[in-house]
PDB file of N, CA and C in Angstrom:
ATOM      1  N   UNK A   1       8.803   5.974   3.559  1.00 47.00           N
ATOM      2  CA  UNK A   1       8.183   6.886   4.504  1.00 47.00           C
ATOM      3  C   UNK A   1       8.995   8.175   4.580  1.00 47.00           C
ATOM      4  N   UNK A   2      10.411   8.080   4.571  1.00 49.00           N
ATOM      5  CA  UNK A   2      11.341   9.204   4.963  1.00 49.00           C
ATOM      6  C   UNK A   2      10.678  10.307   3.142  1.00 49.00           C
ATOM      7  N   UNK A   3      11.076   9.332   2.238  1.00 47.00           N
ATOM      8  CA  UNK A   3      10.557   9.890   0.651  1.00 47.00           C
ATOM      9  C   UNK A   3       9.632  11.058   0.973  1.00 47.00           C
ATOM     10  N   UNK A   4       8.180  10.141   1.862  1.00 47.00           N
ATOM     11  CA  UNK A   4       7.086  11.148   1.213  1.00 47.00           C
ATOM     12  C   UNK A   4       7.054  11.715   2.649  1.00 47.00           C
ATOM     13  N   UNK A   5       7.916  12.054   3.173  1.00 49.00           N
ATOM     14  CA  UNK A   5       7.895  13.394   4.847  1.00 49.00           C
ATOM     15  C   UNK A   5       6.503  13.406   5.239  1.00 49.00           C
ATOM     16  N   UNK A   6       6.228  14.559   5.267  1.00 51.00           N
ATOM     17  CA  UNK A   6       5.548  14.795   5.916  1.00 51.00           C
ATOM     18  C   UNK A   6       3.416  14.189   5.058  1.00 51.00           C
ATOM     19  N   UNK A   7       3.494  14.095   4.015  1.00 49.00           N
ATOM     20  CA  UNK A   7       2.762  13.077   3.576  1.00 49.00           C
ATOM     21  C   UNK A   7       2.375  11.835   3.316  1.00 49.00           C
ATOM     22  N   UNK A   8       3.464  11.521   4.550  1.00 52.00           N
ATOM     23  CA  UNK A   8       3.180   9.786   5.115  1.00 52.00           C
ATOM     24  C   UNK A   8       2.377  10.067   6.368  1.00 52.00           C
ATOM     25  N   UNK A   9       1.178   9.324   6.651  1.00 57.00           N
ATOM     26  CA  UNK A   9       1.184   8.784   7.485  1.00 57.00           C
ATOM     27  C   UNK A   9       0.288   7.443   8.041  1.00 57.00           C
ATOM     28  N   UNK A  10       0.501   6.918   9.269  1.00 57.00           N
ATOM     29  CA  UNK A  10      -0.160   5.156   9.337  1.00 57.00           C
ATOM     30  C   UNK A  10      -1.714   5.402   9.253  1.00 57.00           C
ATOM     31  N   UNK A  11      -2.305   6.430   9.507  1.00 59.00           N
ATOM     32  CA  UNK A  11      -3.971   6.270   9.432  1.00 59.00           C
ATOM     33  C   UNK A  11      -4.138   6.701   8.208  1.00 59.00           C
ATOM     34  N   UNK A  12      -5.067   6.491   7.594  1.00 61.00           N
ATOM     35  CA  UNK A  12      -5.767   6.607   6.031  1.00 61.00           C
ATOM     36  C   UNK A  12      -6.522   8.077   6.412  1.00 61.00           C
ATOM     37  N   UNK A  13      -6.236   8.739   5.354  1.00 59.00           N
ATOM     38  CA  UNK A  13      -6.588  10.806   5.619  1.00 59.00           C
ATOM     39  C   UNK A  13      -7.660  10.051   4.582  1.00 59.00           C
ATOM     40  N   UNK A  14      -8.970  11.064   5.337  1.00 62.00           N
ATOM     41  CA  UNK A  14      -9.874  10.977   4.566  1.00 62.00           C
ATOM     42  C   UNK A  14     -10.745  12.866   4.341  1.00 62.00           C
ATOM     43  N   UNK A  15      -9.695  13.469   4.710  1.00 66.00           N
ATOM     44  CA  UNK A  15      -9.334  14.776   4.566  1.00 66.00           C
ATOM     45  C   UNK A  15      -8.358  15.395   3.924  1.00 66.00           C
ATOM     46  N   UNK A  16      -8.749  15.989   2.944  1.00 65.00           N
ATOM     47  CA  UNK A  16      -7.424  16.527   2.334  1.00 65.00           C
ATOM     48  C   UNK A  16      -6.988  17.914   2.735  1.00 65.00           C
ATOM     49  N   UNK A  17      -5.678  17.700   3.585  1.00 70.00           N
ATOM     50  CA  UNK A  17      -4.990  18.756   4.973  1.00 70.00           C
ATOM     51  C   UNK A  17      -4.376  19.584   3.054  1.00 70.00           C
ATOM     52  N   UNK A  18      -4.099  20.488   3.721  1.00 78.00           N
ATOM     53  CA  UNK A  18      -3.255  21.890   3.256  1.00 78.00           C
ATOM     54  C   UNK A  18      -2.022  21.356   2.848  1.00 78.00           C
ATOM     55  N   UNK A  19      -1.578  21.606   1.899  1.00 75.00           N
ATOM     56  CA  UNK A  19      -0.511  20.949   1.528  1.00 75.00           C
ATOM     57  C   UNK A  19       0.279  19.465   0.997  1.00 75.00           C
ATOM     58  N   UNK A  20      -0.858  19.226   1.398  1.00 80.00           N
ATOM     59  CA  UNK A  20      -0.679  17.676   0.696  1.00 80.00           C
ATOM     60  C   UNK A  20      -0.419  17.284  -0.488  1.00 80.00           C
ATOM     61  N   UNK A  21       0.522  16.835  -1.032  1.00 87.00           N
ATOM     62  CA  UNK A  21       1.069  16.525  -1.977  1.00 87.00           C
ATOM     63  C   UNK A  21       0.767  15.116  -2.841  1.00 87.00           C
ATOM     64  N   UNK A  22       0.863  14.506  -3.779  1.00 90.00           N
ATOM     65  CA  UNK A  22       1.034  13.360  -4.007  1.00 90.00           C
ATOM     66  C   UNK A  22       2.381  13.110  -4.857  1.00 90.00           C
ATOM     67  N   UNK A  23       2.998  12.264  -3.736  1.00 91.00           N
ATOM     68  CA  UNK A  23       4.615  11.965  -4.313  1.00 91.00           C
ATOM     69  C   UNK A  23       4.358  10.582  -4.901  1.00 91.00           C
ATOM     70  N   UNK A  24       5.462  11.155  -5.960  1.00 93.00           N
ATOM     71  CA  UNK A  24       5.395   9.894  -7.456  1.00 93.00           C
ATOM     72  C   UNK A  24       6.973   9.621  -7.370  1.00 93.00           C
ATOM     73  N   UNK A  25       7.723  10.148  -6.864  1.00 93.00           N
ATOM     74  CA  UNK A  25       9.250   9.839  -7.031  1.00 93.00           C
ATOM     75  C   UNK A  25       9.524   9.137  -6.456  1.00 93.00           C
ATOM     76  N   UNK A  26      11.288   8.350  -6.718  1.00 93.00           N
ATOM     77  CA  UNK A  26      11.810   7.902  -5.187  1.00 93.00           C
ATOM     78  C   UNK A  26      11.147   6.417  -5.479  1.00 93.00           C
ATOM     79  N   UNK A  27      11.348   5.478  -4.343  1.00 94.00           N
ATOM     80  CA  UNK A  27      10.521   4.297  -4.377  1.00 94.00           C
ATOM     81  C   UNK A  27       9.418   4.487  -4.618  1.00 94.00           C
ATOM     82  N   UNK A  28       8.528   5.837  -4.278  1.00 95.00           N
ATOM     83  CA  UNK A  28       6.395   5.205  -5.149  1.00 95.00           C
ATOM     84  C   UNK A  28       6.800   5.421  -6.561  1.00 95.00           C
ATOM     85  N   UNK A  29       7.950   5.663  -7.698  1.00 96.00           N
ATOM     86  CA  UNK A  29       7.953   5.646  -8.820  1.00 96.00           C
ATOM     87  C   UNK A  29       7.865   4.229  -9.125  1.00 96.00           C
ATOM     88  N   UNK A  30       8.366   3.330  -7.843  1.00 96.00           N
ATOM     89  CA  UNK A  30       8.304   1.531  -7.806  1.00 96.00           C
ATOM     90  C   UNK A  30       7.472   1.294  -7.706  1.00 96.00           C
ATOM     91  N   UNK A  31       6.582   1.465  -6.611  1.00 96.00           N
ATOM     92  CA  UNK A  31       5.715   1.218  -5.855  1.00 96.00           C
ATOM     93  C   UNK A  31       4.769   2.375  -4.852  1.00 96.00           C
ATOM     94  N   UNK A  32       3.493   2.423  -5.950  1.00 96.00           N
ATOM     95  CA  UNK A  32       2.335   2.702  -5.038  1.00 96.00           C
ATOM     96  C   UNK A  32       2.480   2.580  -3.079  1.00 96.00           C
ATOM     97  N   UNK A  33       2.606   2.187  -2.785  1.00 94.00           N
ATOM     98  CA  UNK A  33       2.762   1.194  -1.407  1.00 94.00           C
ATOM     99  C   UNK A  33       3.516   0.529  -0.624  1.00 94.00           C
ATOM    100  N   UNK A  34       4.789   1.437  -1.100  1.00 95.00           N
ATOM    101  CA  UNK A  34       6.346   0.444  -0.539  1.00 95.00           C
ATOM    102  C   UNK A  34       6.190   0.078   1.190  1.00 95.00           C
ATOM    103  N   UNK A  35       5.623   0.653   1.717  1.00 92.00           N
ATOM    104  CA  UNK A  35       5.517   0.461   3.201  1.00 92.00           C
ATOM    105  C   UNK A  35       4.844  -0.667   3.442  1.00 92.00           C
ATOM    106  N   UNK A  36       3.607  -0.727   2.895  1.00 94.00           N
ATOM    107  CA  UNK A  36       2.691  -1.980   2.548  1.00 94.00           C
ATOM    108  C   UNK A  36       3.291  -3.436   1.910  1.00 94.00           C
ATOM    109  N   UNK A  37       3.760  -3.101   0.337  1.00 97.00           N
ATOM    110  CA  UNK A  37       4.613  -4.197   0.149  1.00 97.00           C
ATOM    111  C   UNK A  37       5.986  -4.509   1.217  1.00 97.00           C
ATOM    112  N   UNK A  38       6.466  -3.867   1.916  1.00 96.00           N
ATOM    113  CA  UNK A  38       7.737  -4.145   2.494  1.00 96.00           C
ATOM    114  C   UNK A  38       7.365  -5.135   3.468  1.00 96.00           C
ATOM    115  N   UNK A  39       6.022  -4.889   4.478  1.00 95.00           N
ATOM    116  CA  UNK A  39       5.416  -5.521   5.866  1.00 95.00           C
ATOM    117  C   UNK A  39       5.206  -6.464   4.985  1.00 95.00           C
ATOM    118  N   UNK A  40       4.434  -6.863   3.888  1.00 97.00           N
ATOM    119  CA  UNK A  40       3.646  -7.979   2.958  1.00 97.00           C
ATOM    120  C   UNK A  40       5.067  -8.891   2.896  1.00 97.00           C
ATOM    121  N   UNK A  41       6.044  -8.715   2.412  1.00 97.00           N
ATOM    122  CA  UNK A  41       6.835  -9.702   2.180  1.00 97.00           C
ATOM    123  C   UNK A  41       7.932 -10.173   3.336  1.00 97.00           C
ATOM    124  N   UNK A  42       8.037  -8.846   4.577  1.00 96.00           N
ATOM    125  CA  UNK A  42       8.755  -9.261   5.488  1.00 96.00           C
ATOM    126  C   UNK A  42       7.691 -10.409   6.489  1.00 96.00           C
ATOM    127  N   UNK A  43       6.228 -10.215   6.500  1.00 95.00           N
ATOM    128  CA  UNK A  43       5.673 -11.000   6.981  1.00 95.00           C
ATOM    129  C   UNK A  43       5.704 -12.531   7.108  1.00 95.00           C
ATOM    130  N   UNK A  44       5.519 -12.678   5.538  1.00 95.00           N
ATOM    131  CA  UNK A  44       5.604 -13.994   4.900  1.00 95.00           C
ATOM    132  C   UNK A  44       7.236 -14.870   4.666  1.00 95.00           C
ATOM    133  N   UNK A  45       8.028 -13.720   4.796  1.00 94.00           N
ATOM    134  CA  UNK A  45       9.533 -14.321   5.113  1.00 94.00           C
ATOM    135  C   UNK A  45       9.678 -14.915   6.675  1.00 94.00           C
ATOM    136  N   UNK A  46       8.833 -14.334   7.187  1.00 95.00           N
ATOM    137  CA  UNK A  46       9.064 -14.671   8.591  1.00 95.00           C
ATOM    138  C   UNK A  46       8.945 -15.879   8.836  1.00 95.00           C
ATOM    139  N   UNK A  47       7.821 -16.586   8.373  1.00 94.00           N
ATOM    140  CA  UNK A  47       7.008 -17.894   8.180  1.00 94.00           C
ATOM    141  C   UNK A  47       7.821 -18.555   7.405  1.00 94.00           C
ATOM    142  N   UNK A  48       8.523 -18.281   6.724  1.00 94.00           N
ATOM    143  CA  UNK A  48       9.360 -19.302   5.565  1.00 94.00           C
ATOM    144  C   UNK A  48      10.613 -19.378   6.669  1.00 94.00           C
ATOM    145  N   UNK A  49      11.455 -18.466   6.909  1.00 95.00           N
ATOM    146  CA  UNK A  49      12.473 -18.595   8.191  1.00 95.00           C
ATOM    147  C   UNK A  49      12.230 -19.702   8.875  1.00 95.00           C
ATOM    148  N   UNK A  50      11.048 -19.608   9.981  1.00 94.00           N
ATOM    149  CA  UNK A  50      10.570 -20.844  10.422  1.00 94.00           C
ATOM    150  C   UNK A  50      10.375 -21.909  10.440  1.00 94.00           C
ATOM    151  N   UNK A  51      10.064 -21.814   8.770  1.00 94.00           N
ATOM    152  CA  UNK A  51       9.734 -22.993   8.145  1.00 94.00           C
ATOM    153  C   UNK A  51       8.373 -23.586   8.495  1.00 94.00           C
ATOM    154  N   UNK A  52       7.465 -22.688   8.634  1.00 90.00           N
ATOM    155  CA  UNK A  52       5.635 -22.551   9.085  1.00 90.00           C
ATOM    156  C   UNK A  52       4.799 -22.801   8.172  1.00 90.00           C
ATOM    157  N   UNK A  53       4.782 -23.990   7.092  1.00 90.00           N
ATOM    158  CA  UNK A  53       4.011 -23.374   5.764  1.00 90.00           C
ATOM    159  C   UNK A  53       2.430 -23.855   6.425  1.00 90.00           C
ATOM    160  N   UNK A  54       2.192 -23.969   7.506  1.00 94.00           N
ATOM    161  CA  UNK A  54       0.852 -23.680   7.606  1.00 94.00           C
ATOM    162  C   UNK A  54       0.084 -22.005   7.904  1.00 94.00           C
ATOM    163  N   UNK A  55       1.299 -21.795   8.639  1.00 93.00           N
ATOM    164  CA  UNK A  55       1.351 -20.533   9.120  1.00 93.00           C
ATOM    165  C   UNK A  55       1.683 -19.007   8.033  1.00 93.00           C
ATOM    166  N   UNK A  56       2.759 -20.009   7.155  1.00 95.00           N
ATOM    167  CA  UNK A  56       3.152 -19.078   5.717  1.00 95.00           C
ATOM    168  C   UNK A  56       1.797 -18.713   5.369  1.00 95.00           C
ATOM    169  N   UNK A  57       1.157 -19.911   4.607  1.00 96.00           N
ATOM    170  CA  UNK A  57      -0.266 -19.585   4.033  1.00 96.00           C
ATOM    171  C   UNK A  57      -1.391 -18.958   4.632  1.00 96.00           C
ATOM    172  N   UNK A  58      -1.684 -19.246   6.188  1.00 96.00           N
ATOM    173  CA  UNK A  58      -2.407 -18.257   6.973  1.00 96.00           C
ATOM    174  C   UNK A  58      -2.060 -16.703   6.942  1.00 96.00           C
ATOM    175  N   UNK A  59      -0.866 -16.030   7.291  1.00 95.00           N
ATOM    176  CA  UNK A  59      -0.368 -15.216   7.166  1.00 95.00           C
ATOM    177  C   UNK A  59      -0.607 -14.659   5.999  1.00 95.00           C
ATOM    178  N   UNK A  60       0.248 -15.083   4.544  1.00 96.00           N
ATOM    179  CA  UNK A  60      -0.338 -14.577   3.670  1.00 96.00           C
ATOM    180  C   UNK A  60      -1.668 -14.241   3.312  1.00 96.00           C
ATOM    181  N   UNK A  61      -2.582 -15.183   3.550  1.00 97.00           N
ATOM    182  CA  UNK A  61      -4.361 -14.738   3.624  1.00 97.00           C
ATOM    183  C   UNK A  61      -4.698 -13.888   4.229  1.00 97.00           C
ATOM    184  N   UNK A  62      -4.038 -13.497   5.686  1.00 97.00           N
ATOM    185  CA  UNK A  62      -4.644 -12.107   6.507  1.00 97.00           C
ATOM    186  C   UNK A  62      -3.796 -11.024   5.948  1.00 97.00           C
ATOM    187  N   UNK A  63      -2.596 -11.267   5.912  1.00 97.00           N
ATOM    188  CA  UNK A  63      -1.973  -9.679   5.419  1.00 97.00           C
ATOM    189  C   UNK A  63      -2.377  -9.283   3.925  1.00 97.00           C
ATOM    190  N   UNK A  64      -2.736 -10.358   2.470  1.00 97.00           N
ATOM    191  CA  UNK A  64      -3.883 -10.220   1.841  1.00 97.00           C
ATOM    192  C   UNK A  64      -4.816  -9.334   1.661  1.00 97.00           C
ATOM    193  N   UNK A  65      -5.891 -10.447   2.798  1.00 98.00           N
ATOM    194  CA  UNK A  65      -7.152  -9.399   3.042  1.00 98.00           C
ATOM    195  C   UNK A  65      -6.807  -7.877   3.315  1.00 98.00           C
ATOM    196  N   UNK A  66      -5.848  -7.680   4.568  1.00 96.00           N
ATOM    197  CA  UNK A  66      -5.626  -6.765   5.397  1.00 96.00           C
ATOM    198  C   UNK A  66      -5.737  -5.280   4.005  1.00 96.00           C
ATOM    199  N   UNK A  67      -4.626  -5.844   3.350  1.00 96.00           N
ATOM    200  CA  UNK A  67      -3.579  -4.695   2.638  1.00 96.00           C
ATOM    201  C   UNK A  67      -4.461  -4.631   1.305  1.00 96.00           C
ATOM    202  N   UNK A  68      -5.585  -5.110   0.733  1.00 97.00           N
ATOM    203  CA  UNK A  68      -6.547  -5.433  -0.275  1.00 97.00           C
ATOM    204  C   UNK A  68      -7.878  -4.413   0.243  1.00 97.00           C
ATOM    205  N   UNK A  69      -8.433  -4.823   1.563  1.00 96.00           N
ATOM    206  CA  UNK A  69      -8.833  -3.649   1.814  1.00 96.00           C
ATOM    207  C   UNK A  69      -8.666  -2.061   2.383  1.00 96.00           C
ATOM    208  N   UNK A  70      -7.566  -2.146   2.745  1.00 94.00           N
ATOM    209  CA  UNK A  70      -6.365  -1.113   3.346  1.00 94.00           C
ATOM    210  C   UNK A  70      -6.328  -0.545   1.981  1.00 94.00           C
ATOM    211  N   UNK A  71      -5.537  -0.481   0.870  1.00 96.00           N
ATOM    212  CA  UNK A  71      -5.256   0.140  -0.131  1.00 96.00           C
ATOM    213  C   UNK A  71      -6.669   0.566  -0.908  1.00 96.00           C
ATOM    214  N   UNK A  72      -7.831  -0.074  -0.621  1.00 96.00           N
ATOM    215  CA  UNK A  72      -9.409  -0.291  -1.736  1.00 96.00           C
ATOM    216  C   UNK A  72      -9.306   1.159  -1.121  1.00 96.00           C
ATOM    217  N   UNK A  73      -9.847   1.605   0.204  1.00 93.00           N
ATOM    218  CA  UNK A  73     -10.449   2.282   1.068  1.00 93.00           C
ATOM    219  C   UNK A  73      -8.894   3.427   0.596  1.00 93.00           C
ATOM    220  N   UNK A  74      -7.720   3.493   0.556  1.00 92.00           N
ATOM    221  CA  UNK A  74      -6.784   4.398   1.092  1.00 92.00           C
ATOM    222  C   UNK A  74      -7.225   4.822  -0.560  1.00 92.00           C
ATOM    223  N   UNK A  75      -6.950   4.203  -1.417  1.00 94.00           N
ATOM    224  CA  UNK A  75      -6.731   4.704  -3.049  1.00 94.00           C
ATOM    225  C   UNK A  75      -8.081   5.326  -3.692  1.00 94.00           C
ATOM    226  N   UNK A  76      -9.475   5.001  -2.652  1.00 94.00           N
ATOM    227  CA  UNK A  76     -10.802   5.792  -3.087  1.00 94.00           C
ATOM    228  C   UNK A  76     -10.538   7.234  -2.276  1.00 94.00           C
ATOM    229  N   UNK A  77      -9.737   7.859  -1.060  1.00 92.00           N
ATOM    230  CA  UNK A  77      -9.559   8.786  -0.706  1.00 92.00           C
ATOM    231  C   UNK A  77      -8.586   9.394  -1.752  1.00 92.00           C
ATOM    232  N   UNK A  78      -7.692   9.445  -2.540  1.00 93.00           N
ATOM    233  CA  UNK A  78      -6.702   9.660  -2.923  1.00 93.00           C
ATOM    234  C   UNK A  78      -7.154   9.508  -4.418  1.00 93.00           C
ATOM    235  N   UNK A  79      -7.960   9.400  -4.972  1.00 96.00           N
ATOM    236  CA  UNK A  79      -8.890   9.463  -6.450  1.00 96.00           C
ATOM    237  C   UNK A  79      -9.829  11.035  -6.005  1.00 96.00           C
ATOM    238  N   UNK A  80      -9.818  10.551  -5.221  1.00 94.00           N
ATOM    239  CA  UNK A  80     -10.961  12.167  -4.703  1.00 94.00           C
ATOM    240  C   UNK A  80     -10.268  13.245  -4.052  1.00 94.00           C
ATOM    241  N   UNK A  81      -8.956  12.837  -3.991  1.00 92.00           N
ATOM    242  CA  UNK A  81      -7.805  14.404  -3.402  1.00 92.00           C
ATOM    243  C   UNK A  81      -7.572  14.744  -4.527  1.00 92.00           C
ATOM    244  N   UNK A  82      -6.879  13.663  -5.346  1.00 94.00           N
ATOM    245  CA  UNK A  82      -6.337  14.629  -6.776  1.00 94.00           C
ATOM    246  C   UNK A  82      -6.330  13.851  -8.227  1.00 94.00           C
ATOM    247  N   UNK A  83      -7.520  13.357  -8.041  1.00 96.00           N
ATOM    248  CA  UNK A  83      -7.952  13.267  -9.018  1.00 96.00           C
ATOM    249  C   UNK A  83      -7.653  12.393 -10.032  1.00 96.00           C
ATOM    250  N   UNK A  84      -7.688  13.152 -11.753  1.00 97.00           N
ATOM    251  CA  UNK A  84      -6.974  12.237 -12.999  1.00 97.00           C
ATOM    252  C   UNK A  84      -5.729  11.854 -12.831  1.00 97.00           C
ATOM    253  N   UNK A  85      -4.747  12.549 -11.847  1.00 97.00           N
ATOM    254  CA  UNK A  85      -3.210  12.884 -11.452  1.00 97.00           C
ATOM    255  C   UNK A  85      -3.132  11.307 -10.565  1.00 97.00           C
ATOM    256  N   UNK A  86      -3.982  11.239  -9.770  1.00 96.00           N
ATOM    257  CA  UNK A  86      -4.274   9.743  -9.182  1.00 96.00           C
ATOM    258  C   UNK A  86      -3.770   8.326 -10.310  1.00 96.00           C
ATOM    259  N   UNK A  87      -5.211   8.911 -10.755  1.00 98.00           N
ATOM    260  CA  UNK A  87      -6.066   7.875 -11.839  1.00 98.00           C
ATOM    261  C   UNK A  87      -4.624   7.535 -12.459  1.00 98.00           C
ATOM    262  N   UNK A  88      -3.755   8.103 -12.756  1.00 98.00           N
ATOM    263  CA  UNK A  88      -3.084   7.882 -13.957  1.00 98.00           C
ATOM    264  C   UNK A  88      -1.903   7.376 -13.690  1.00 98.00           C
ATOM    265  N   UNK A  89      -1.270   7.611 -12.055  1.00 98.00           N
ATOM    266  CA  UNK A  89      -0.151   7.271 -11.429  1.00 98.00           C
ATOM    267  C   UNK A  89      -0.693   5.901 -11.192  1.00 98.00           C
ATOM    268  N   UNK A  90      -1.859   5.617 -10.825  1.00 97.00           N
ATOM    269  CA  UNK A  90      -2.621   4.309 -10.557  1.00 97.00           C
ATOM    270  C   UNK A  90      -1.946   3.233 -11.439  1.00 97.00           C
ATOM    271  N   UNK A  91      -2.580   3.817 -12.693  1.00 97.00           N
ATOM    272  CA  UNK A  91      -2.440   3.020 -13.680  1.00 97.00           C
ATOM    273  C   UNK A  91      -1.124   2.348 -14.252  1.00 97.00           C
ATOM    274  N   UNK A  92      -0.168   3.365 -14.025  1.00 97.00           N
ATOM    275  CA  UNK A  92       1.291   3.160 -14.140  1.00 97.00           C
ATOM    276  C   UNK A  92       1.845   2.497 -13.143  1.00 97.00           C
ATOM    277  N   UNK A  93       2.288   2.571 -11.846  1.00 98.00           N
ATOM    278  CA  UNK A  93       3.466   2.080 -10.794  1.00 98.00           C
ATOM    279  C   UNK A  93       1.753   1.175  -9.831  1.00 98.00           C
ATOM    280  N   UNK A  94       2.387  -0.307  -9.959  1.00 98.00           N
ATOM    281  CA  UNK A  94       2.008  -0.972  -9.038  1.00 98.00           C
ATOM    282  C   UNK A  94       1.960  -1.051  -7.781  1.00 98.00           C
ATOM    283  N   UNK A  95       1.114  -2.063  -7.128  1.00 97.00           N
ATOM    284  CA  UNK A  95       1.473  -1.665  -5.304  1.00 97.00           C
ATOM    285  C   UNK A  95       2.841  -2.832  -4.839  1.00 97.00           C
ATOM    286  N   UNK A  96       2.792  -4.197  -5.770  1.00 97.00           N
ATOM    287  CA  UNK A  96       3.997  -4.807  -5.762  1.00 97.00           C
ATOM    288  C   UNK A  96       3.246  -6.305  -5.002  1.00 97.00           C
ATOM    289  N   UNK A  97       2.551  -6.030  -4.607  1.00 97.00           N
ATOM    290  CA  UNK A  97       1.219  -6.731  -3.832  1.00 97.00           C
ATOM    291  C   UNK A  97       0.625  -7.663  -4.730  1.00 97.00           C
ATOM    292  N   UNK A  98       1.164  -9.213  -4.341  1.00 96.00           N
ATOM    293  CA  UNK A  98       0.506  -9.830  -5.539  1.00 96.00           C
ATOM    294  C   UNK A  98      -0.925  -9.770  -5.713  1.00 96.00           C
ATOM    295  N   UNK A  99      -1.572  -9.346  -6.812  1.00 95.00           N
ATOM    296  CA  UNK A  99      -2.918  -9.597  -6.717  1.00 95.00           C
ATOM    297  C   UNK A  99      -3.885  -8.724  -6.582  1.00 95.00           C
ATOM    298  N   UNK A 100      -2.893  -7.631  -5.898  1.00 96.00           N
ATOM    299  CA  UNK A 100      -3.367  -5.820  -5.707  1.00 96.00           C
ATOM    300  C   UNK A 100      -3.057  -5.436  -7.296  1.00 96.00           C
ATOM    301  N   UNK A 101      -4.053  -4.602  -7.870  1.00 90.00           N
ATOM    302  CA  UNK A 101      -3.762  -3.907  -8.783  1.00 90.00           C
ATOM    303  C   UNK A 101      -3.812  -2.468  -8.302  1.00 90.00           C
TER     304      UNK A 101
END
């Protein structure tokens, strides 16, 4: 979040503001979605801590769904800000998200 300043933020822009950038450096050269993968695996650690594996596997299924359609919806805004430049960072750096391409 600190990486991409002032082009982070928690609601999905479905406006493309003045200045908006798309940052590829830094951790999104890792990861598409480091904020996303970070909650995804601190979630499911939580449940293993516990020792919850009913709760592990629930958990994993909603944060899943959650972050599957969270990224569908965030990465069709962000194909239509900038484009082949998208398309192509897409294709390269994962979200880290099992199962997310």
């Amino acid at each position: 979040m600190i990486h991409a300043s002032t082009n982070f933020s928690h609601m999905v822009a479905y406006q493309h503001r003045e200045g908006h950038r798309l940052v590829k450096g830094g951790i999104y050269s890792w990861s598409r979605h480091p904020s996303y993968a970070g909650f995804f695996y601190w979630g499911i650690g939580t449940q293993l801590v516990l020792q919850n594996y009913v709760s592990f596997f629930g958990y994993a299924v909603v944060l899943f769904r959650f972050f599957n359609r969270r990224i569908f919806w965030e990465e069709k805004a962000l194909v239509r800000f900038f484009g082949t430049e998208y398309q192509e960072y897409r294709a390269r750096v994962p979200t880290r998200i099992p199962f997310i391409r």
